[in-house]
Amino acid sequence: MALLKVKFDQKKRVKLAQGLWLMNWLSVLAGIIIFGLGLFLKIELRKRSDMMDNSESHFVPNSLIGMGVLSCVFNSLAGKICYDALDPAKYAKWKPWLKPYLAVCVLFNIVLFLVALCCFLLRGSLESTLAHGLKNGMKFYRDTDTPGRCFMKKTIDMLQIEFKCCGNNGFRDWFEIQWISNRYLDFSSKEVKDRIKSNVDGRYLVDGVPFSCCNPNSPRPCIQYQLTNNSAHYSYDHQTEELNLWARGCRAALLSYYSNLMNSVGAVTLLVWLFEVTITIGLRYLHTALEGVANPEDPECKSEGWLLEKSIPETWKAFLESVKKLGKGNQVEAEGVDAGQAPEAG
């Protein structure tokens, strides 16, 4: 028994074909939107690629770009099919290809759904990528004279200003690395010598942060050096007073920004997926309704359209049987090849 059977006359078939034609061209526009979102996301990730540990995060934007292109191609072709379906002579050339085309559309919808899910699931990998990337970037902050790293200071300063953040997890991360270049240290100074000698790795560590960590909204002039020394500043207690630095770490700030962006892209992709599924169902009804026309020379005759020719359990059973037959066929072919090679070997 056919699943979700619907009766069609000539008028309903024409309306269905015209509606699907319009929906397919709207879906072409949706494909362009998906392509644009993937391109925008790729550019946003590229902007801060120096702050990321690897390129795994580019899988989602690359997939969106590819799915956008495929959506435009498939829906343009489907629009042409729906337009030609109104003319029996033109439809005849598409008739043998409709079933394989619908199978490809189903596969496309599955992949599009998985890409939409990946948009929501990217947060985990992005979090570890940002954590390692920011940590390494902060280590290279002082290398303003090293080729390939001389831009890192500007990149991190602009990042902290734009996202109103400081350090990886917080401003104290700057206490654990030497972010001042040796070029700007006076090694004849006793203070500098003592600080370097007091550190096992021979690094110049200070309880200070770069200027880009300062919060301009604070009424007090920025205190960026000797943050843990209460006696170095008037009326100051670093444990009780709210520091005039950005409190949030840059990893949390970037993760929040990219998570919101990815959730928005994922929501749009899911809406497009629902639209594509609707079109695929409509194409299936159009295909079966045109196939069910008893007399092609009489366009006024009625026909029936359905989603599946059999019920879901029967369809699944038939699918498994076809897979088994395909496996047995390959096995027989392999045995035939082995049997043919045996006499030659003898």
JSON list of C-alpha atoms in Angstrom, two decimals, residues 206-324:
[
{"chain": "A", "resi": 206, "resn": "VAL", "atom": "CA", "xyz": [56.53, 41.15, 35.76]},
{"chain": "A", "resi": 207, "resn": "ASP", "atom": "CA", "xyz": [53.11, 41.53, 37.38]},
{"chain": "A", "resi": 208, "resn": "GLY", "atom": "CA", "xyz": [51.99, 43.76, 34.54]},
{"chain": "A", "resi": 209, "resn": "VAL", "atom": "CA", "xyz": [49.95, 43.63, 31.32]},
{"chain": "A", "resi": 210, "resn": "PRO", "atom": "CA", "xyz": [50.07, 45.31, 27.88]},
{"chain": "A", "resi": 211, "resn": "PHE", "atom": "CA", "xyz": [48.28, 48.65, 27.46]},
{"chain": "A", "resi": 212, "resn": "SER", "atom": "CA", "xyz": [45.53, 47.00, 25.38]},
{"chain": "A", "resi": 213, "resn": "CYS", "atom": "CA", "xyz": [44.21, 45.34, 28.55]},
{"chain": "A", "resi": 214, "resn": "CYS", "atom": "CA", "xyz": [43.18, 48.70, 30.01]},
{"chain": "A", "resi": 215, "resn": "ASN", "atom": "CA", "xyz": [39.48, 49.43, 30.32]},
{"chain": "A", "resi": 216, "resn": "PRO", "atom": "CA", "xyz": [38.82, 53.05, 29.21]},
{"chain": "A", "resi": 217, "resn": "ASN", "atom": "CA", "xyz": [35.51, 53.06, 31.11]},
{"chain": "A", "resi": 218, "resn": "SER", "atom": "CA", "xyz": [37.35, 53.05, 34.43]},
{"chain": "A", "resi": 219, "resn": "PRO", "atom": "CA", "xyz": [37.48, 56.49, 36.15]},
{"chain": "A", "resi": 220, "resn": "ARG", "atom": "CA", "xyz": [40.99, 55.79, 37.44]},
{"chain": "A", "resi": 221, "resn": "PRO", "atom": "CA", "xyz": [44.06, 56.10, 35.18]},
{"chain": "A", "resi": 222, "resn": "CYS", "atom": "CA", "xyz": [45.12, 52.67, 33.99]},
{"chain": "A", "resi": 223, "resn": "ILE", "atom": "CA", "xyz": [47.35, 50.68, 36.31]},
{"chain": "A", "resi": 224, "resn": "GLN", "atom": "CA", "xyz": [49.13, 48.13, 34.13]},
{"chain": "A", "resi": 225, "resn": "TYR", "atom": "CA", "xyz": [52.37, 47.59, 36.09]},
{"chain": "A", "resi": 226, "resn": "GLN", "atom": "CA", "xyz": [52.94, 46.29, 39.64]},
{"chain": "A", "resi": 227, "resn": "LEU", "atom": "CA", "xyz": [49.36, 45.12, 39.79]},
{"chain": "A", "resi": 228, "resn": "THR", "atom": "CA", "xyz": [49.95, 43.01, 42.90]},
{"chain": "A", "resi": 229, "resn": "ASN", "atom": "CA", "xyz": [51.97, 45.66, 44.76]},
{"chain": "A", "resi": 230, "resn": "ASN", "atom": "CA", "xyz": [49.57, 47.74, 46.87]},
{"chain": "A", "resi": 231, "resn": "SER", "atom": "CA", "xyz": [52.32, 50.12, 48.07]},
{"chain": "A", "resi": 232, "resn": "ALA", "atom": "CA", "xyz": [53.24, 51.09, 44.51]},
{"chain": "A", "resi": 233, "resn": "HIS", "atom": "CA", "xyz": [49.93, 52.96, 44.01]},
{"chain": "A", "resi": 234, "resn": "TYR", "atom": "CA", "xyz": [47.99, 55.40, 46.15]},
{"chain": "A", "resi": 235, "resn": "SER", "atom": "CA", "xyz": [44.77, 54.12, 47.74]},
{"chain": "A", "resi": 236, "resn": "TYR", "atom": "CA", "xyz": [45.02, 50.77, 46.01]},
{"chain": "A", "resi": 237, "resn": "ASP", "atom": "CA", "xyz": [44.26, 47.18, 47.03]},
{"chain": "A", "resi": 238, "resn": "HIS", "atom": "CA", "xyz": [44.48, 44.62, 44.22]},
{"chain": "A", "resi": 239, "resn": "GLN", "atom": "CA", "xyz": [42.46, 42.03, 46.19]},
{"chain": "A", "resi": 240, "resn": "THR", "atom": "CA", "xyz": [39.42, 44.16, 46.99]},
{"chain": "A", "resi": 241, "resn": "GLU", "atom": "CA", "xyz": [39.44, 46.92, 44.38]},
{"chain": "A", "resi": 242, "resn": "GLU", "atom": "CA", "xyz": [37.95, 46.34, 40.95]},
{"chain": "A", "resi": 243, "resn": "LEU", "atom": "CA", "xyz": [40.91, 46.64, 38.59]},
{"chain": "A", "resi": 244, "resn": "ASN", "atom": "CA", "xyz": [40.67, 48.95, 35.61]},
{"chain": "A", "resi": 245, "resn": "LEU", "atom": "CA", "xyz": [41.49, 46.08, 33.25]},
{"chain": "A", "resi": 246, "resn": "TRP", "atom": "CA", "xyz": [39.27, 43.89, 31.11]},
{"chain": "A", "resi": 247, "resn": "ALA", "atom": "CA", "xyz": [38.18, 41.03, 33.36]},
{"chain": "A", "resi": 248, "resn": "ARG", "atom": "CA", "xyz": [37.23, 38.54, 30.66]},
{"chain": "A", "resi": 249, "resn": "GLY", "atom": "CA", "xyz": [39.82, 36.36, 28.93]},
{"chain": "A", "resi": 250, "resn": "CYS", "atom": "CA", "xyz": [40.11, 36.49, 25.13]},
{"chain": "A", "resi": 251, "resn": "ARG", "atom": "CA", "xyz": [39.39, 32.78, 24.76]},
{"chain": "A", "resi": 252, "resn": "ALA", "atom": "CA", "xyz": [35.95, 33.22, 26.34]},
{"chain": "A", "resi": 253, "resn": "ALA", "atom": "CA", "xyz": [35.31, 36.38, 24.31]},
{"chain": "A", "resi": 254, "resn": "LEU", "atom": "CA", "xyz": [36.24, 34.78, 20.98]},
{"chain": "A", "resi": 255, "resn": "LEU", "atom": "CA", "xyz": [34.39, 31.58, 21.82]},
{"chain": "A", "resi": 256, "resn": "SER", "atom": "CA", "xyz": [31.24, 33.55, 22.64]},
{"chain": "A", "resi": 257, "resn": "TYR", "atom": "CA", "xyz": [31.53, 35.53, 19.39]},
{"chain": "A", "resi": 258, "resn": "TYR", "atom": "CA", "xyz": [32.09, 32.49, 17.16]},
{"chain": "A", "resi": 259, "resn": "SER", "atom": "CA", "xyz": [29.46, 30.40, 19.01]},
{"chain": "A", "resi": 260, "resn": "ASN", "atom": "CA", "xyz": [26.78, 33.05, 18.42]},
{"chain": "A", "resi": 261, "resn": "LEU", "atom": "CA", "xyz": [27.87, 33.31, 14.79]},
{"chain": "A", "resi": 262, "resn": "MET", "atom": "CA", "xyz": [27.82, 29.54, 14.28]},
{"chain": "A", "resi": 263, "resn": "ASN", "atom": "CA", "xyz": [24.41, 29.18, 15.99]},
{"chain": "A", "resi": 264, "resn": "SER", "atom": "CA", "xyz": [22.95, 31.81, 13.66]},
{"chain": "A", "resi": 265, "resn": "VAL", "atom": "CA", "xyz": [24.47, 30.13, 10.59]},
{"chain": "A", "resi": 266, "resn": "GLY", "atom": "CA", "xyz": [23.23, 26.73, 11.81]},
{"chain": "A", "resi": 267, "resn": "ALA", "atom": "CA", "xyz": [19.68, 28.05, 12.30]},
{"chain": "A", "resi": 268, "resn": "VAL", "atom": "CA", "xyz": [19.60, 29.52, 8.77]},
{"chain": "A", "resi": 269, "resn": "THR", "atom": "CA", "xyz": [21.00, 26.26, 7.34]},
{"chain": "A", "resi": 270, "resn": "LEU", "atom": "CA", "xyz": [18.29, 24.25, 9.12]},
{"chain": "A", "resi": 271, "resn": "LEU", "atom": "CA", "xyz": [15.58, 26.50, 7.65]},
{"chain": "A", "resi": 272, "resn": "VAL", "atom": "CA", "xyz": [17.06, 26.01, 4.18]},
{"chain": "A", "resi": 273, "resn": "TRP", "atom": "CA", "xyz": [17.17, 22.25, 4.85]},
{"chain": "A", "resi": 274, "resn": "LEU", "atom": "CA", "xyz": [13.46, 22.21, 5.72]},
{"chain": "A", "resi": 275, "resn": "PHE", "atom": "CA", "xyz": [12.74, 24.13, 2.51]},
{"chain": "A", "resi": 276, "resn": "GLU", "atom": "CA", "xyz": [14.83, 21.63, 0.49]},
{"chain": "A", "resi": 277, "resn": "VAL", "atom": "CA", "xyz": [13.04, 18.66, 2.09]},
{"chain": "A", "resi": 278, "resn": "THR", "atom": "CA", "xyz": [9.68, 20.22, 1.16]},
{"chain": "A", "resi": 279, "resn": "ILE", "atom": "CA", "xyz": [10.82, 20.63, -2.45]},
{"chain": "A", "resi": 280, "resn": "THR", "atom": "CA", "xyz": [12.06, 17.02, -2.60]},
{"chain": "A", "resi": 281, "resn": "ILE", "atom": "CA", "xyz": [8.71, 15.75, -1.30]},
{"chain": "A", "resi": 282, "resn": "GLY", "atom": "CA", "xyz": [6.89, 17.90, -3.87]},
{"chain": "A", "resi": 283, "resn": "LEU", "atom": "CA", "xyz": [9.10, 16.55, -6.68]},
{"chain": "A", "resi": 284, "resn": "ARG", "atom": "CA", "xyz": [8.33, 13.01, -5.57]},
{"chain": "A", "resi": 285, "resn": "TYR", "atom": "CA", "xyz": [4.57, 13.69, -5.73]},
{"chain": "A", "resi": 286, "resn": "LEU", "atom": "CA", "xyz": [4.94, 15.32, -9.15]},
{"chain": "A", "resi": 287, "resn": "HIS", "atom": "CA", "xyz": [7.01, 12.39, -10.39]},
{"chain": "A", "resi": 288, "resn": "THR", "atom": "CA", "xyz": [4.54, 9.70, -9.21]},
{"chain": "A", "resi": 289, "resn": "ALA", "atom": "CA", "xyz": [1.50, 11.74, -10.33]},
{"chain": "A", "resi": 290, "resn": "LEU", "atom": "CA", "xyz": [2.89, 12.04, -13.86]},
{"chain": "A", "resi": 291, "resn": "GLU", "atom": "CA", "xyz": [3.94, 8.37, -13.86]},
{"chain": "A", "resi": 292, "resn": "GLY", "atom": "CA", "xyz": [0.40, 7.37, -12.82]},
{"chain": "A", "resi": 293, "resn": "VAL", "atom": "CA", "xyz": [-1.28, 9.05, -15.81]},
{"chain": "A", "resi": 294, "resn": "ALA", "atom": "CA", "xyz": [-3.06, 6.13, -17.52]},
{"chain": "A", "resi": 295, "resn": "ASN", "atom": "CA", "xyz": [-3.39, 7.79, -20.93]},
{"chain": "A", "resi": 296, "resn": "PRO", "atom": "CA", "xyz": [-0.59, 10.26, -21.74]},
{"chain": "A", "resi": 297, "resn": "GLU", "atom": "CA", "xyz": [-2.58, 11.50, -24.75]},
{"chain": "A", "resi": 298, "resn": "ASP", "atom": "CA", "xyz": [-5.41, 12.58, -22.42]},
{"chain": "A", "resi": 299, "resn": "PRO", "atom": "CA", "xyz": [-3.94, 15.28, -20.13]},
{"chain": "A", "resi": 300, "resn": "GLU", "atom": "CA", "xyz": [-7.28, 15.73, -18.34]},
{"chain": "A", "resi": 301, "resn": "CYS", "atom": "CA", "xyz": [-7.29, 12.24, -16.81]},
{"chain": "A", "resi": 302, "resn": "LYS", "atom": "CA", "xyz": [-6.78, 11.78, -13.09]},
{"chain": "A", "resi": 303, "resn": "SER", "atom": "CA", "xyz": [-3.80, 10.10, -11.43]},
{"chain": "A", "resi": 304, "resn": "GLU", "atom": "CA", "xyz": [-2.46, 9.26, -8.00]},
{"chain": "A", "resi": 305, "resn": "GLY", "atom": "CA", "xyz": [0.76, 10.48, -6.39]},
{"chain": "A", "resi": 306, "resn": "TRP", "atom": "CA", "xyz": [2.48, 9.08, -3.32]},
{"chain": "A", "resi": 307, "resn": "LEU", "atom": "CA", "xyz": [5.56, 9.52, -1.22]},
{"chain": "A", "resi": 308, "resn": "LEU", "atom": "CA", "xyz": [6.55, 5.85, -1.02]},
{"chain": "A", "resi": 309, "resn": "GLU", "atom": "CA", "xyz": [5.23, 3.05, -3.20]},
{"chain": "A", "resi": 310, "resn": "LYS", "atom": "CA", "xyz": [5.02, 0.75, -0.13]},
{"chain": "A", "resi": 311, "resn": "SER", "atom": "CA", "xyz": [4.81, 1.28, 3.61]},
{"chain": "A", "resi": 312, "resn": "ILE", "atom": "CA", "xyz": [7.96, 2.27, 5.54]},
{"chain": "A", "resi": 313, "resn": "PRO", "atom": "CA", "xyz": [8.68, -1.29, 6.91]},
{"chain": "A", "resi": 314, "resn": "GLU", "atom": "CA", "xyz": [8.16, -2.83, 3.46]},
{"chain": "A", "resi": 315, "resn": "THR", "atom": "CA", "xyz": [10.34, -0.20, 1.81]},
{"chain": "A", "resi": 316, "resn": "TRP", "atom": "CA", "xyz": [13.12, -0.76, 4.37]},
{"chain": "A", "resi": 317, "resn": "LYS", "atom": "CA", "xyz": [12.87, -4.54, 3.89]},
{"chain": "A", "resi": 318, "resn": "ALA", "atom": "CA", "xyz": [13.11, -4.17, 0.10]},
{"chain": "A", "resi": 319, "resn": "PHE", "atom": "CA", "xyz": [16.12, -1.90, 0.51]},
{"chain": "A", "resi": 320, "resn": "LEU", "atom": "CA", "xyz": [17.93, -4.45, 2.71]},
{"chain": "A", "resi": 321, "resn": "GLU", "atom": "CA", "xyz": [17.16, -7.24, 0.23]},
{"chain": "A", "resi": 322, "resn": "SER", "atom": "CA", "xyz": [18.57, -5.20, -2.65]},
{"chain": "A", "resi": 323, "resn": "VAL", "atom": "CA", "xyz": [21.74, -4.54, -0.62]},
{"chain": "A", "resi": 324, "resn": "LYS", "atom": "CA", "xyz": [22.09, -8.28, 0.10]}
]
